mmCIF file of C-alpha atoms and ligand atoms in Angstrom:
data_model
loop_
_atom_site.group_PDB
_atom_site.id
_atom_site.type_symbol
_atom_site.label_atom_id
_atom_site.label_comp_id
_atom_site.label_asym_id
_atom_site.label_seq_id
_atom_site.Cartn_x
_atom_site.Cartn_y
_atom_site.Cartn_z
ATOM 1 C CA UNK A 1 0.000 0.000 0.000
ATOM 2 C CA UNK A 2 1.490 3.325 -0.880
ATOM 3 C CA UNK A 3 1.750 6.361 1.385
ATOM 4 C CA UNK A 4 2.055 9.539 1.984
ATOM 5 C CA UNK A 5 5.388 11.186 3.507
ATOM 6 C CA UNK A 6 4.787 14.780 4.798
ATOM 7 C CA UNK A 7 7.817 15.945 6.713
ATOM 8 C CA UNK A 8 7.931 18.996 9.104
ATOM 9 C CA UNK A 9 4.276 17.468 10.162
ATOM 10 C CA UNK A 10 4.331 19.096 13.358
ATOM 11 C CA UNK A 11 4.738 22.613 12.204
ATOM 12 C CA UNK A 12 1.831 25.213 11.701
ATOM 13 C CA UNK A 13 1.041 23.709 7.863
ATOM 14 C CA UNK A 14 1.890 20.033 8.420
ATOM 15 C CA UNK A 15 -0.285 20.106 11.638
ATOM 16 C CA UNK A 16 -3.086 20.638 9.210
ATOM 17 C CA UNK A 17 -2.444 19.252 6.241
ATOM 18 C CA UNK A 18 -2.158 16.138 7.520
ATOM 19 C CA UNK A 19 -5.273 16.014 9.061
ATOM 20 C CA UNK A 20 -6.795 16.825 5.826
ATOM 21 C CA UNK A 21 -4.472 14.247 3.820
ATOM 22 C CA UNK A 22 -5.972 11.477 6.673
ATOM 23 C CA UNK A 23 -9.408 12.381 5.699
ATOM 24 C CA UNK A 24 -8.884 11.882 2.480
ATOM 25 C CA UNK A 25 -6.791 8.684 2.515
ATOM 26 C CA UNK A 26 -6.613 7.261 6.082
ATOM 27 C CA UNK A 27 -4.402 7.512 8.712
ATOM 28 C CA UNK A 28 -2.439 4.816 7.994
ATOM 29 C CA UNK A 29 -1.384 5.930 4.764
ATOM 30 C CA UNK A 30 -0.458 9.135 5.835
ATOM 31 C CA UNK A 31 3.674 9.799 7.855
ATOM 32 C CA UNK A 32 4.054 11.999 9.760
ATOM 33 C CA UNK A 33 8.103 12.959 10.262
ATOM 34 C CA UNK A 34 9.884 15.502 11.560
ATOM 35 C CA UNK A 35 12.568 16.316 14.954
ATOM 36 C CA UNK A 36 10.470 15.375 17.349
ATOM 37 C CA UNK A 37 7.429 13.509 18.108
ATOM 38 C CA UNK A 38 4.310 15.728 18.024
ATOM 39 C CA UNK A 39 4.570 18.323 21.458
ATOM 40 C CA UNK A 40 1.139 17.093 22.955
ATOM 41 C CA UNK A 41 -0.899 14.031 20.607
ATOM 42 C CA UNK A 42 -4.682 14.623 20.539
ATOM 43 C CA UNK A 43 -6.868 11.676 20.107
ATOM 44 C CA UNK A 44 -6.800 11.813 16.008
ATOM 45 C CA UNK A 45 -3.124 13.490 15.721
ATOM 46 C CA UNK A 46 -1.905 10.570 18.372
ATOM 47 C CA UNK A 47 -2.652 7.767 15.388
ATOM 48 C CA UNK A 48 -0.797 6.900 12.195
ATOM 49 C CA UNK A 49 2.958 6.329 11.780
ATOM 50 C CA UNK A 50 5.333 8.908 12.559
ATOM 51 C CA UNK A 51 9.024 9.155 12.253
ATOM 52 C CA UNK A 52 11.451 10.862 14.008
ATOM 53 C CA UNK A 53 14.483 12.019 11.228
ATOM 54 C CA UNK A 54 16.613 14.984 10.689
ATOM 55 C CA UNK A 55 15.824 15.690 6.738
ATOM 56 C CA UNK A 56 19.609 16.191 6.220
ATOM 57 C CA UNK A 57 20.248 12.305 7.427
ATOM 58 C CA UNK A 58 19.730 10.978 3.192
ATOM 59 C CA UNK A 59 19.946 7.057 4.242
ATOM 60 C CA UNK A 60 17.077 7.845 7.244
ATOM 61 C CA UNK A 61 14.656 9.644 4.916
ATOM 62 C CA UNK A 62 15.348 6.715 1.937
ATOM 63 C CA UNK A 63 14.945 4.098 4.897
ATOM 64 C CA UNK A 64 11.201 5.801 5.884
ATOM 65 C CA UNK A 65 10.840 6.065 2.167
ATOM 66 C CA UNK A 66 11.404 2.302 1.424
ATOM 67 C CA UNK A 67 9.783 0.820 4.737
ATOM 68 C CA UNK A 68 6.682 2.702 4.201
ATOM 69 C CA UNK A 69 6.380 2.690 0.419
ATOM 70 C CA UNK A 70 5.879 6.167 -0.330
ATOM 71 C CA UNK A 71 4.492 7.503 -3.242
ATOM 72 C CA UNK A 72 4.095 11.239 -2.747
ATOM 73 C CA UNK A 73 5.700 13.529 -0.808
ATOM 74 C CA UNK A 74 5.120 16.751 0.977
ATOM 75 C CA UNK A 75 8.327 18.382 2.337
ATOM 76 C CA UNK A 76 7.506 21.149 4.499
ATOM 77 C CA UNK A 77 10.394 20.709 7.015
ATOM 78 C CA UNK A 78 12.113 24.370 6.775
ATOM 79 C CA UNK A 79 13.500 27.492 9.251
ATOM 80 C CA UNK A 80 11.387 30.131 8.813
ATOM 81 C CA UNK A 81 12.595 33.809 7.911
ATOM 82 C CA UNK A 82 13.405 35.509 11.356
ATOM 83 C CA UNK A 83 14.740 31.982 12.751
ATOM 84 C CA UNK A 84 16.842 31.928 9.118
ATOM 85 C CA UNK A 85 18.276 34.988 9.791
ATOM 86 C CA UNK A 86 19.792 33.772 13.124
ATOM 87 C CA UNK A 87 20.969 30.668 12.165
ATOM 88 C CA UNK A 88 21.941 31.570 8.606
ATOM 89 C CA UNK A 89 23.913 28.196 8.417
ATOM 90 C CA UNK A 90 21.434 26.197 9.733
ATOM 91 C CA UNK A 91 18.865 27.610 7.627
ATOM 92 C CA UNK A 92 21.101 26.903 4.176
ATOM 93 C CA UNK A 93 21.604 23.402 5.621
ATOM 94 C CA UNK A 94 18.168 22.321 6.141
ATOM 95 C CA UNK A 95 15.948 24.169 3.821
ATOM 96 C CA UNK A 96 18.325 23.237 0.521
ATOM 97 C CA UNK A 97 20.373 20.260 1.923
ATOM 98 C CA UNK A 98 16.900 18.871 2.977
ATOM 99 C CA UNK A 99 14.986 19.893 -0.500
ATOM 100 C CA UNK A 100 18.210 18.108 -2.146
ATOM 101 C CA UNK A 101 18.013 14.708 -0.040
ATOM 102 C CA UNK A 102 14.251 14.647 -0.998
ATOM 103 C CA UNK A 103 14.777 15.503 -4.704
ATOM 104 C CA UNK A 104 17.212 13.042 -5.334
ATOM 105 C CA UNK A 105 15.191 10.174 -3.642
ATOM 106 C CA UNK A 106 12.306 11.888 -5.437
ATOM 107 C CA UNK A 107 14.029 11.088 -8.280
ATOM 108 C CA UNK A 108 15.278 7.457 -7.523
ATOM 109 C CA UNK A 109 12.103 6.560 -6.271
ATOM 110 C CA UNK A 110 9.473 8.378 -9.152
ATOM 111 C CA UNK A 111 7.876 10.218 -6.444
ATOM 112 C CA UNK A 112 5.574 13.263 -6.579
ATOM 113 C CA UNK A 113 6.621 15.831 -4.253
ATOM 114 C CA UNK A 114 5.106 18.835 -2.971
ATOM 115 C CA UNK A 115 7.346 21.799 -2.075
ATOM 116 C CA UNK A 116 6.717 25.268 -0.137
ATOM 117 C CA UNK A 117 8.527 28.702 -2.105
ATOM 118 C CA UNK A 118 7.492 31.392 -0.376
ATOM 119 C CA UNK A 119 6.943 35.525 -0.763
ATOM 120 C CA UNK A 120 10.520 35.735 0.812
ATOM 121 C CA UNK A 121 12.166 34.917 -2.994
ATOM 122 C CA UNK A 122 11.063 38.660 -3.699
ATOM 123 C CA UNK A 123 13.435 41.313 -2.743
ATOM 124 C CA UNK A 124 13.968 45.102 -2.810
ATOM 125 C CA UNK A 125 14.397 45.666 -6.226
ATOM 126 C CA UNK A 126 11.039 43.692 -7.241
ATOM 127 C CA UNK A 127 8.227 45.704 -8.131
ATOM 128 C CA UNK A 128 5.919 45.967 -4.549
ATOM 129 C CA UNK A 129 2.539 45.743 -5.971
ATOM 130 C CA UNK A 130 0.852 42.923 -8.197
ATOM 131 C CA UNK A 131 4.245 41.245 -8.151
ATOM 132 C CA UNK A 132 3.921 39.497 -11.392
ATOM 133 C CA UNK A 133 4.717 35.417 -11.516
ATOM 134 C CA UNK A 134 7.908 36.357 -13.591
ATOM 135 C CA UNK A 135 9.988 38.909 -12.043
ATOM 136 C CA UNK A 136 13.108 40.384 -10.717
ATOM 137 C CA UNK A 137 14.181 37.814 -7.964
ATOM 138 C CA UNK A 138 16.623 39.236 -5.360
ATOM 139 C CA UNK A 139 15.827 37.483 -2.152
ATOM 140 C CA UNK A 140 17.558 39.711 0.961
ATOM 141 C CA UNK A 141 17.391 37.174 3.431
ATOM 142 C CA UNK A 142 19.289 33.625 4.267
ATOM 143 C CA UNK A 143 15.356 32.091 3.880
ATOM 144 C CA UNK A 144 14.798 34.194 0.650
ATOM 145 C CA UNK A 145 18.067 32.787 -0.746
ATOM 146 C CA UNK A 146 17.170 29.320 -0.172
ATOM 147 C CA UNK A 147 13.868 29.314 -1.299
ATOM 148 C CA UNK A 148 14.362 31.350 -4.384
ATOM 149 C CA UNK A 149 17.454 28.449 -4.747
ATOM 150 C CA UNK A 150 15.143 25.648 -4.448
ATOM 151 C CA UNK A 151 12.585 26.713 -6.641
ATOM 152 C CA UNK A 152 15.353 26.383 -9.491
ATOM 153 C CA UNK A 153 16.354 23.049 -8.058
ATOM 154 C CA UNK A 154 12.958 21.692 -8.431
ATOM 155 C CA UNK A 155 12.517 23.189 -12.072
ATOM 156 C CA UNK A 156 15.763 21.516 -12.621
ATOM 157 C CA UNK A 157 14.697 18.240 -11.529
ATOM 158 C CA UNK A 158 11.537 18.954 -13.581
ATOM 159 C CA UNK A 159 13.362 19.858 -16.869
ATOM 160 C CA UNK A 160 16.584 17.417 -16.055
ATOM 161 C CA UNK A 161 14.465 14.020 -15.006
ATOM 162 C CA UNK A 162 10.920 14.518 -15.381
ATOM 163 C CA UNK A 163 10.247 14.361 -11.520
ATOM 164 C CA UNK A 164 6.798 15.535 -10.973
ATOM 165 C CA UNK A 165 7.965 18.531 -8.234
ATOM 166 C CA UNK A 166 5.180 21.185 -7.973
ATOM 167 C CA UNK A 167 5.732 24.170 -5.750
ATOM 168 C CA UNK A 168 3.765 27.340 -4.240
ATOM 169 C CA UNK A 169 4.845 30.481 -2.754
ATOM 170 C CA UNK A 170 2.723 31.131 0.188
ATOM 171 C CA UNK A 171 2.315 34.451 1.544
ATOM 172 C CA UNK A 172 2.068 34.501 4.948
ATOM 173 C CA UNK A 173 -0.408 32.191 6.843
ATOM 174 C CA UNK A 174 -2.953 32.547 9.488
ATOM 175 C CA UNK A 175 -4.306 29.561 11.674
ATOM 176 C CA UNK A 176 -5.312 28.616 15.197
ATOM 177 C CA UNK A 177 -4.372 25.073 15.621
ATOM 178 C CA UNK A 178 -0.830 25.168 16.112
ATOM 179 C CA UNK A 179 1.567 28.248 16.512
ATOM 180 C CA UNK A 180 3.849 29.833 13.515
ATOM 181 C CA UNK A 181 7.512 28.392 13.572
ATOM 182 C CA UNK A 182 9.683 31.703 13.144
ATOM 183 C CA UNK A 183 8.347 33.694 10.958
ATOM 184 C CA UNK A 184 7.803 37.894 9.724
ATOM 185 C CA UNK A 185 4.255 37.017 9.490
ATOM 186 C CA UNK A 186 4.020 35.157 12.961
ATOM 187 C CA UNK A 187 2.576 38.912 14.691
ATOM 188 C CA UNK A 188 -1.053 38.224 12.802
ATOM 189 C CA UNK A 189 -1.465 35.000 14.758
ATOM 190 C CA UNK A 190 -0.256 36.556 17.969
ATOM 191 C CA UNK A 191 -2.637 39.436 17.515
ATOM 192 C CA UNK A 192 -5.286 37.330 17.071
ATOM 193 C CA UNK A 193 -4.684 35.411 19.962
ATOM 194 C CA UNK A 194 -3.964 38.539 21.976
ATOM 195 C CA UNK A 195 -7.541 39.684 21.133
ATOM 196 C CA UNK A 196 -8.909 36.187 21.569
ATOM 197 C CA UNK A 197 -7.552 36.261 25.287
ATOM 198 C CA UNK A 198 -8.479 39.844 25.828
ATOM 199 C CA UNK A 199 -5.058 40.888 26.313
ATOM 200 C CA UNK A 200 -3.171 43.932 24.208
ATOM 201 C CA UNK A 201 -0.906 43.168 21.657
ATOM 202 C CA UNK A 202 2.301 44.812 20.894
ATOM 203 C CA UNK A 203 2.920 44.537 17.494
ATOM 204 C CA UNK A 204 6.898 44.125 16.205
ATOM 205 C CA UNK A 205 5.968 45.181 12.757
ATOM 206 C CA UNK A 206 5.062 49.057 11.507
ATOM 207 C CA UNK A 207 1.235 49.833 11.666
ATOM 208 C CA UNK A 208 1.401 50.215 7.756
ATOM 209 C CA UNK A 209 3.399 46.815 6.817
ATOM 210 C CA UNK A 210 1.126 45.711 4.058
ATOM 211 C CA UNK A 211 1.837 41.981 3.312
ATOM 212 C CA UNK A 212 0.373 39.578 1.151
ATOM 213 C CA UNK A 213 -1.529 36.712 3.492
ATOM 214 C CA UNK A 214 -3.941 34.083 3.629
ATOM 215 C CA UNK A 215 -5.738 31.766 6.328
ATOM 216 C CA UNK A 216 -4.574 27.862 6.480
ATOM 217 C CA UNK A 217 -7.987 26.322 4.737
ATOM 218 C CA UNK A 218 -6.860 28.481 1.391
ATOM 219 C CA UNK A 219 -3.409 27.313 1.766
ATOM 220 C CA UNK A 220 -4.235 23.647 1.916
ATOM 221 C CA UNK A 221 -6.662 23.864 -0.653
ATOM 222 C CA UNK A 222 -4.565 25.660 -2.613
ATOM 223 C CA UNK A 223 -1.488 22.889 -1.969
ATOM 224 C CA UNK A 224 -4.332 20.067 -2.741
ATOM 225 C CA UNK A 225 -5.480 21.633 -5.807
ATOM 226 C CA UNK A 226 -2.156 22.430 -7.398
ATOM 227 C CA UNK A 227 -1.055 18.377 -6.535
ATOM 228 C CA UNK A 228 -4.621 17.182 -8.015
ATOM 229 C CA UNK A 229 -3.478 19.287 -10.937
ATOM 230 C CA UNK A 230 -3.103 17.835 -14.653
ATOM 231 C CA UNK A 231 0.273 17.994 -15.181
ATOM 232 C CA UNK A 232 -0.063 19.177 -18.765
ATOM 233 C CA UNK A 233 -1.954 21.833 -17.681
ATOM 234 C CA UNK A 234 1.153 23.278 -15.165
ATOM 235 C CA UNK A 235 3.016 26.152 -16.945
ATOM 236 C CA UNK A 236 5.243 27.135 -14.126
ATOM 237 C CA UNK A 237 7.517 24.596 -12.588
ATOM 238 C CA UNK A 238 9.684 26.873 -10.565
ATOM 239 C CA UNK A 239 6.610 27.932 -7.959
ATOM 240 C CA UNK A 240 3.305 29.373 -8.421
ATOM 241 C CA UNK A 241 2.255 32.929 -7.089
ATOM 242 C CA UNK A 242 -0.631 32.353 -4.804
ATOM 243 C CA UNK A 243 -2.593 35.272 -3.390
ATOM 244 C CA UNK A 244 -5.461 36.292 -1.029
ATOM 245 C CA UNK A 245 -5.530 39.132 0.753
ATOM 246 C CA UNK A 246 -3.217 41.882 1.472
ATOM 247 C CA UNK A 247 -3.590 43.861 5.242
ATOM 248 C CA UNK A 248 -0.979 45.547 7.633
ATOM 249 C CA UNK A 249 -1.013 45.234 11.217
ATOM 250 C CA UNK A 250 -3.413 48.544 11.489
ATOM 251 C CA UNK A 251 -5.925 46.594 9.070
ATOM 252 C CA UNK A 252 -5.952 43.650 11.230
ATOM 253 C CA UNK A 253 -5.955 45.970 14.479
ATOM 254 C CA UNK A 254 -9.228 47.418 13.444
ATOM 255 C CA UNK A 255 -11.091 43.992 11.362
ATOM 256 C CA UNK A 256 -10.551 43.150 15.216
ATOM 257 C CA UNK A 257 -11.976 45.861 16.965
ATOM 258 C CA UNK A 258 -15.404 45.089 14.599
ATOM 259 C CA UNK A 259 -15.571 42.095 17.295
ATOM 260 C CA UNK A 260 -13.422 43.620 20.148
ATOM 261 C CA UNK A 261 -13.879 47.423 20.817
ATOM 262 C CA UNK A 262 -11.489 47.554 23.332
ATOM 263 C CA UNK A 263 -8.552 45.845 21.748
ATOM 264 C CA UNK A 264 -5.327 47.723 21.627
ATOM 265 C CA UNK A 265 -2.269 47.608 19.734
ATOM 266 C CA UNK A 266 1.115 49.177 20.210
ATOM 267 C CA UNK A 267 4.072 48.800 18.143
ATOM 268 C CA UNK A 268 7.718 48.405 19.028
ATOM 269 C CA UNK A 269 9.537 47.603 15.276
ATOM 270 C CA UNK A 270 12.203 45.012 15.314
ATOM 271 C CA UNK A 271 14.808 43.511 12.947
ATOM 272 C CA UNK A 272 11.981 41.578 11.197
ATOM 273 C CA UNK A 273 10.807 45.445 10.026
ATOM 274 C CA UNK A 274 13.543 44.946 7.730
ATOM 275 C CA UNK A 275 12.617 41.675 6.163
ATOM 276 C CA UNK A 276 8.961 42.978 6.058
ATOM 277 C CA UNK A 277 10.435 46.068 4.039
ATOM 278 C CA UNK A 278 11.947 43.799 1.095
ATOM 279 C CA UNK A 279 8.629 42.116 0.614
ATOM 280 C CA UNK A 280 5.763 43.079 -1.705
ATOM 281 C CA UNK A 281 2.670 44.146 -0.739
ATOM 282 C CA UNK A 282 0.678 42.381 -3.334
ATOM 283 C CA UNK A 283 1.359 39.337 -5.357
ATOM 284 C CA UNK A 284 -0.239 38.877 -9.472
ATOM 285 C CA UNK A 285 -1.781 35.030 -9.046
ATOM 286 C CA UNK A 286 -3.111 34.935 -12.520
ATOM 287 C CA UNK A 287 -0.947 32.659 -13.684
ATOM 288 C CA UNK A 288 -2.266 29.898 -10.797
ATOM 289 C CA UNK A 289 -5.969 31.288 -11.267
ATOM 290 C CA UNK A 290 -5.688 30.411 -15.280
ATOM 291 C CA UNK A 291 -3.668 27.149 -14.934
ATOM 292 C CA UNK A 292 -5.470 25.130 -12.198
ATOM 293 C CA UNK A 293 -8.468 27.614 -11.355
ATOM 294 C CA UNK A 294 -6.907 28.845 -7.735
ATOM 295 C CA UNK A 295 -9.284 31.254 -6.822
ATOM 296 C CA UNK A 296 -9.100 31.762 -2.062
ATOM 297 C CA UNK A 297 -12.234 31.531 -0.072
ATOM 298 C CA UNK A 298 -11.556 34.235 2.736
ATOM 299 C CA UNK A 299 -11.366 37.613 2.997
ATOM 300 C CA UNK A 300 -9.782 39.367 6.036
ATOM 301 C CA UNK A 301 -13.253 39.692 7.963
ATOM 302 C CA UNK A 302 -14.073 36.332 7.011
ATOM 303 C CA UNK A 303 -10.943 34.874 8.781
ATOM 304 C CA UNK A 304 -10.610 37.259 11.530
ATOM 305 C CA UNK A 305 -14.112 36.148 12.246
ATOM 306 C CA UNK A 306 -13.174 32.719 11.982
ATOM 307 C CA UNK A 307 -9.828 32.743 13.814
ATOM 308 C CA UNK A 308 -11.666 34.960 16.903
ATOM 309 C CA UNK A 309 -13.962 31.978 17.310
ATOM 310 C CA UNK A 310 -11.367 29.123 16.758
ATOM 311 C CA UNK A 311 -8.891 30.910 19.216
ATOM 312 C CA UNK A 312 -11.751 31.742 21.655
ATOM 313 C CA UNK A 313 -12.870 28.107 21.614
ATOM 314 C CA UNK A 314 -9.311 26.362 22.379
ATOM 315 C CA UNK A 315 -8.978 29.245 25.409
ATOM 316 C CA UNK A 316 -12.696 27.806 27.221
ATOM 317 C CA UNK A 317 -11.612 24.551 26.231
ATOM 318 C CA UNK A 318 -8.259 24.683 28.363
ATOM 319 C CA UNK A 319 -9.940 26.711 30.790
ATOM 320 C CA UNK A 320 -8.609 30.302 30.585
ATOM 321 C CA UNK A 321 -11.734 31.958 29.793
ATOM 322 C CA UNK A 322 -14.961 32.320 30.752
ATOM 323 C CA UNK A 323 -18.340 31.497 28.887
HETATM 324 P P1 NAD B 1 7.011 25.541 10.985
HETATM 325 O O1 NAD B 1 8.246 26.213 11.462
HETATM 326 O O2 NAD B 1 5.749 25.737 11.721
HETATM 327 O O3 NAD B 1 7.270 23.970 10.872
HETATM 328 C C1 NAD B 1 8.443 23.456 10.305
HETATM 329 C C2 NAD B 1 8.667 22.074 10.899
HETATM 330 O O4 NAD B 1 9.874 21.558 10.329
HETATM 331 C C3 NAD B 1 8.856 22.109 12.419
HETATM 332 O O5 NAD B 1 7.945 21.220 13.041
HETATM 333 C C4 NAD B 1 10.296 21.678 12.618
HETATM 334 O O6 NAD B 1 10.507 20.882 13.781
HETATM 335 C C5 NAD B 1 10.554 20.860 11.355
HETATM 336 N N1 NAD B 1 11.985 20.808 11.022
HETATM 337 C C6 NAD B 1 12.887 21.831 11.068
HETATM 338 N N2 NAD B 1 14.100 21.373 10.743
HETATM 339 C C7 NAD B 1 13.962 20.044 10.469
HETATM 340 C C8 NAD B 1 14.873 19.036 10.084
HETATM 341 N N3 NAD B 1 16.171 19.300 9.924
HETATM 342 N N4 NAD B 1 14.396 17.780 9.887
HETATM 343 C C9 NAD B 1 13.082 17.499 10.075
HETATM 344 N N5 NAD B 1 12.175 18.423 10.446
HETATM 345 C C10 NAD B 1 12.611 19.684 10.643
HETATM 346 O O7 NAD B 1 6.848 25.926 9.454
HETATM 347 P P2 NAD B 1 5.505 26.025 8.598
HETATM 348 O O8 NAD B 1 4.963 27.368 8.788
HETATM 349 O O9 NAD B 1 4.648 24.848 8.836
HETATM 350 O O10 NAD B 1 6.122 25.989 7.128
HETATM 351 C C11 NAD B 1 6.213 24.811 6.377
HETATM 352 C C12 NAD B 1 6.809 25.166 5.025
HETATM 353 O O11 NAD B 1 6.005 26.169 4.385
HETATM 354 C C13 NAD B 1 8.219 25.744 5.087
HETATM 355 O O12 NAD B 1 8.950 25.298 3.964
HETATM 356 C C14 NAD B 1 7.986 27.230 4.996
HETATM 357 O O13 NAD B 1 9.099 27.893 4.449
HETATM 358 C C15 NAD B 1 6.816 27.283 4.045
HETATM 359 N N6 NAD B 1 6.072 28.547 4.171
HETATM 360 C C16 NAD B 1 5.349 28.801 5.300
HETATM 361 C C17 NAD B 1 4.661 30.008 5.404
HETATM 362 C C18 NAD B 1 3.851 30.348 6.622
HETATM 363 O O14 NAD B 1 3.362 31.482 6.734
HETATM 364 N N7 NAD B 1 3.674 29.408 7.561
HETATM 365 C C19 NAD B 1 4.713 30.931 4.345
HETATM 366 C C20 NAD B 1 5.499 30.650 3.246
HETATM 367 C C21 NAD B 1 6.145 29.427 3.138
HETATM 368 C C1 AKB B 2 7.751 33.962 7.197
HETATM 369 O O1 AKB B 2 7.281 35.020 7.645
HETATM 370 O O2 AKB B 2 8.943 33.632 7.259
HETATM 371 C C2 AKB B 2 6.805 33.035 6.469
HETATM 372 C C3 AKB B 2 6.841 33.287 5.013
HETATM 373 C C4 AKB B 2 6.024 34.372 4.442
HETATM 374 O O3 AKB B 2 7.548 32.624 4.295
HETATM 375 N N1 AKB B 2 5.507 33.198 7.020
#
């Protein structure tokens, strides 16, 4: 019986992704891998094979490959873009030593593999609004760099082999079931969940960072959609703009207050102002709307509706807030 590998599965993506993947497939059919087994299993997360591997060990990841006879895989395991900018190293040896190990195995093994670009491959000198899907690419972070790298690798693998490697770039993405792993778009969350627990939020970004973003049911649909795909029918094997909404922390600060009145925001800038600054504001998906019909769900009231209710939820749940 086949299966499905997706690795990073603890992170804020593969947390949900796999759930969806399991409701399509099974549990058993989907593994889970990543550093360590999942913080705190719930009843359906606690199920299904998972394997502990470091995605720069190449004979453990064609070991879980082989044992478990995979047939598709969905590589998520990354640093994120504040967390690459700290470990610069680290981030160059997992995102593109990892992407390489899975590639080449890819390639041994005739796998289909899904792979996460992100807006980070944009940089200062690309154009800030409707960033078209072909474009000046000057990525000015360590993450940047490595995904605007492995976006070629994959096209080369496409072009080289034939490997069926289809890639997105996310913008950044919103969801309440687990926490965001290190990112410039990490404050929306904690806003959110500021607001959720009736606390203030100071914000690390600039009132008037405008950033493209999306909530996590777009993002998987969009990653399902683009995998379902007819190959033919894929023009762009480097990695597909995907867009949804744009906001800036103000926006956000005040599609809360429609629900909250008396939430308040303060800012304090840090050094992820900086990678903010290099990113556009907007991102052109026409090319992804035309070749596979990506068209998002949400709008920024519709998920800051949804995420208030989520987020409000998990707090009676655990106890923290009244009815
Ligand atoms: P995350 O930080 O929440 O999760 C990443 C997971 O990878 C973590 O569970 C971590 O333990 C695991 N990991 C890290 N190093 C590993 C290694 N060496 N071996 C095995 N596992 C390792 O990240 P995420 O937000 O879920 O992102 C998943 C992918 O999507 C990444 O490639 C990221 O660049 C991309 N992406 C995410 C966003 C976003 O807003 N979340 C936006 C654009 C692109
Ligand atoms: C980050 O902020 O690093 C990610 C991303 C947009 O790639 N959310």
């Amino acid at each position: 019986m086949s299966r499905i590998l997706v690795t990073g599965a603890n992170g804020q993506i593969g947390s949900e992704l796999v759930d969806v993947l399991r409701s399509r497939h099974g549990a058993s059919r989907v593994v889970r891998l990543d550093l360590q087994p999942p913080p705190s299993p719930d009843g359906h997360s606690a199920s299904g094979p998972f394997e502990v591997v470091d995605v720069r060990d190449r004979d453990a990841l064609a070991d879980v490959i082989g044992r478990h006879e995979v047939d598709t895989i969905y590589h998520l395991a990354s640093l994120l873009s504040a967390t690459g900018e700290q470990h610069p190293d680290r981030a160059w040896d997992v995102n593109l030593g990892g992407l390489k190990n899975v590639l080449d195995l890819a390639r041994q093994h005739h796998l289909q593999v899904f792979w996460p670009s992100s807006i980070a491959v944009f940089g200062p000198s690309t154009p800030k609004t409707d960033t078209p899907q072909n474009t000046v690419l000057d990525p000015a972070t360590m993450y940047g760099v490595t995904k605007r790298s492995g976006e070629m690798l994959c096209q080369y693998y496409h072009r080289r082999y034939g490997l069926d490697v289809r890639s997105l770039r996310y913008p950044g993405l919103v969801s309440h079931k687990t926490a965001p792993g290190g990112g410039t778009t990490d404050y929306a969350v904690d806003m959110l969940k500021a607001a959720a627990e009736s606390e203030p939020y100071t914000c690390f970004l600039e009132p008037d960072a405008q950033l493209p973003m999306m909530y996590m049911p777009d993002a998987i649909r969009a990653t399902l959609a683009l995998m379902d795909a007819d190959g033919t029918a894929l023009s762009v094997r480097d990695s597909y703009n995907v867009a949804a909404f744009s906001f800036a922390p103000q926006d956000l600060v005040a599609a809360i207050q429609r629900h909250r009145p008396a939430f308040g925001c303060t800012y304090a800038p840090d050094e992820r102002q900086r990678i903010a600054d290099a990113w556009p504001s907007s991102v052109d998906d026409s090319t992804a709307r035309d070749d596979w019909n990506w068209a998002p769900e949400y709008n920024l009231d519709a998920m800051t509706e949804d995420m208030l209710s989520h987020l409000r939820e998990g707090e009676r749940e655990s106890g923290s807030v009244g009815a």
